[in-house]
Coordinates of C-alpha atoms in Angstrom, one line a residue:
M30 CA 6.3 -48.5 15.8
I31 CA 7.2 -48.1 12.1
N32 CA 3.5 -48.6 11.2
L33 CA 2.5 -45.7 13.5
G34 CA 5.0 -43.4 11.8
L35 CA 3.7 -44.5 8.4
K36 CA 0.1 -43.8 9.4
T37 CA 1.1 -40.4 10.7
A38 CA 2.9 -39.5 7.5
M39 CA 0.0 -40.6 5.4
I40 CA -2.5 -38.6 7.5
G41 CA -0.2 -35.5 7.2
A42 CA 0.1 -36.0 3.4
L43 CA -3.7 -36.2 3.1
A44 CA -4.2 -33.1 5.2
V45 CA -1.7 -31.1 3.1
T46 CA -3.3 -32.4 -0.1
G47 CA -6.7 -31.3 1.2
V48 CA -5.4 -27.8 1.8
F49 CA -4.1 -27.6 -1.8
V50 CA -7.4 -28.9 -3.2
T51 CA -9.4 -26.5 -1.1
Q52 CA -7.3 -23.5 -2.1
A53 CA -7.3 -24.5 -5.8
N54 CA -11.1 -24.4 -5.7
Q55 CA -11.1 -20.8 -4.3
P56 CA -12.0 -18.1 -6.9
A57 CA -9.3 -15.8 -8.0
Q58 CA -9.3 -12.2 -6.6
A59 CA -12.6 -10.7 -7.9
D60 CA -11.8 -8.3 -10.7
W61 CA -14.9 -6.3 -9.8
D62 CA -13.4 -5.4 -6.4
I63 CA -10.3 -3.7 -7.8
C64 CA -10.1 0.0 -8.2
K65 CA -8.1 0.3 -11.4
N66 CA -5.7 3.0 -12.8
V67 CA -5.5 5.0 -9.6
R68 CA -3.2 8.0 -10.1
I69 CA -1.3 9.0 -6.9
K70 CA 0.8 12.1 -7.1
V71 CA 3.0 13.4 -4.3
V72 CA 4.2 17.0 -4.5
N73 CA 7.1 18.3 -2.4
K74 CA 6.2 22.0 -1.6
T75 CA 8.8 22.3 1.1
N76 CA 12.1 24.1 0.8
K77 CA 14.2 20.9 0.9
S78 CA 14.3 17.3 -0.3
I79 CA 12.1 14.7 1.2
R80 CA 12.3 10.9 1.0
L81 CA 9.0 9.1 0.4
V82 CA 9.2 5.7 2.2
D83 CA 5.7 4.3 2.0
L84 CA 2.3 4.7 0.4
D85 CA -0.9 3.3 2.0
Y86 CA -4.5 3.5 1.2
I87 CA -7.2 3.6 3.9
D88 CA -10.6 2.0 3.4
M89 CA -12.8 4.6 5.2
R90 CA -15.8 2.3 5.6
I91 CA -13.9 -0.2 7.8
D92 CA -10.9 2.0 8.8
R93 CA -8.4 -0.5 7.4
K94 CA -5.0 0.5 6.0
R95 CA -3.4 -1.4 3.1
S96 CA 0.1 -0.8 2.0
E97 CA 1.4 -0.3 -1.5
N98 CA 4.9 -1.4 -2.1
I99 CA 7.2 1.4 -3.4
S100 CA 10.9 1.9 -3.5
N101 CA 12.1 4.8 -1.3
R102 CA 12.2 7.8 -3.5
V103 CA 13.8 11.2 -3.0
I104 CA 11.6 14.1 -4.2
E105 CA 13.5 17.3 -4.6
K106 CA 12.0 20.6 -3.5
G107 CA 9.3 21.9 -5.9
K108 CA 9.2 18.5 -7.7
S109 CA 6.6 15.7 -7.7
Y110 CA 6.4 12.0 -8.5
T111 CA 3.3 10.1 -9.8
W112 CA 2.4 6.4 -9.5
N113 CA -0.5 4.5 -11.3
R114 CA -1.8 1.6 -9.3
N115 CA -4.6 -0.9 -9.0
L116 CA -6.0 -1.0 -5.4
E117 CA -7.6 -4.2 -4.2
K118 CA -10.8 -4.5 -2.2
V119 CA -11.9 -0.8 -2.5
K120 CA -13.8 -0.4 -5.7
N121 CA -16.6 2.1 -5.2
T122 CA -15.4 2.8 -1.6
E123 CA -14.2 6.1 -0.1
I124 CA -10.5 6.0 0.6
K125 CA -7.6 8.2 1.5
I126 CA -4.0 7.8 0.5
R127 CA -1.3 8.2 3.1
A128 CA 2.2 9.2 2.2
Q129 CA 5.0 8.5 4.7
Y130 CA 8.1 10.6 4.2
Q131 CA 11.3 11.5 6.0
T132 CA 12.9 15.0 6.2
L133 CA 16.6 15.9 6.4
K134 CA 18.3 16.7 9.7
S135 CA 20.8 19.6 9.8
N136 CA 23.7 17.1 9.5
G137 CA 22.3 15.9 6.1
K138 CA 21.0 12.6 7.3
W139 CA 17.4 11.4 7.1
K140 CA 15.3 11.7 10.2
W141 CA 14.5 8.2 11.4
K142 CA 10.8 8.7 12.2
P143 CA 8.7 9.4 9.1
K144 CA 5.9 11.9 9.0
N145 CA 2.5 11.2 7.5
K146 CA 0.4 13.2 5.1
L147 CA -3.1 12.2 4.0
S148 CA -5.0 13.0 0.8
A149 CA -8.5 14.2 0.7
K150 CA -11.2 11.4 0.9
K151 CA -12.5 10.3 -2.5
K152 CA -14.6 7.5 -3.9
C153 CA -12.5 4.9 -5.7
S154 CA -14.4 4.6 -9.0
G155 CA -13.5 5.2 -12.6
S156 CA -9.8 6.1 -12.6
P157 CA -9.5 8.4 -9.6
S158 CA -6.6 10.8 -9.0
F159 CA -5.2 11.7 -5.6
T160 CA -2.7 14.4 -4.9
I161 CA -0.8 14.8 -1.7
N162 CA 0.9 18.1 -1.1
I163 CA 3.8 18.0 1.4
T164 CA 4.3 21.4 2.9

């Protein structure tokens, strides 16, 4: 009985080691597939503050959304905020940027459900710049 447990443990250890060896031999994220120095600007053209809660980029060739981690950011009316990011797996690909934001209710609290606003479609090459005007 103890022998069976020992065999099982050894087989499990070998399986885990095999996974680590396999992953160690995988190439790092290909630098050639990263769209570098992407400038994303969100402009609040409304008459009140908005809270930006998420930024995503959409790969138009396969219709896949990838999220960019950001901290929630309040953008006052008439103001803007800009991020510079490197976007993975979309170099030389047409993409759109999606901003998700919340608006204020009459009681001064943020509406729970965010709204979406998309940028224009643009090829991600060089150091592209995207502007999203929230109106």
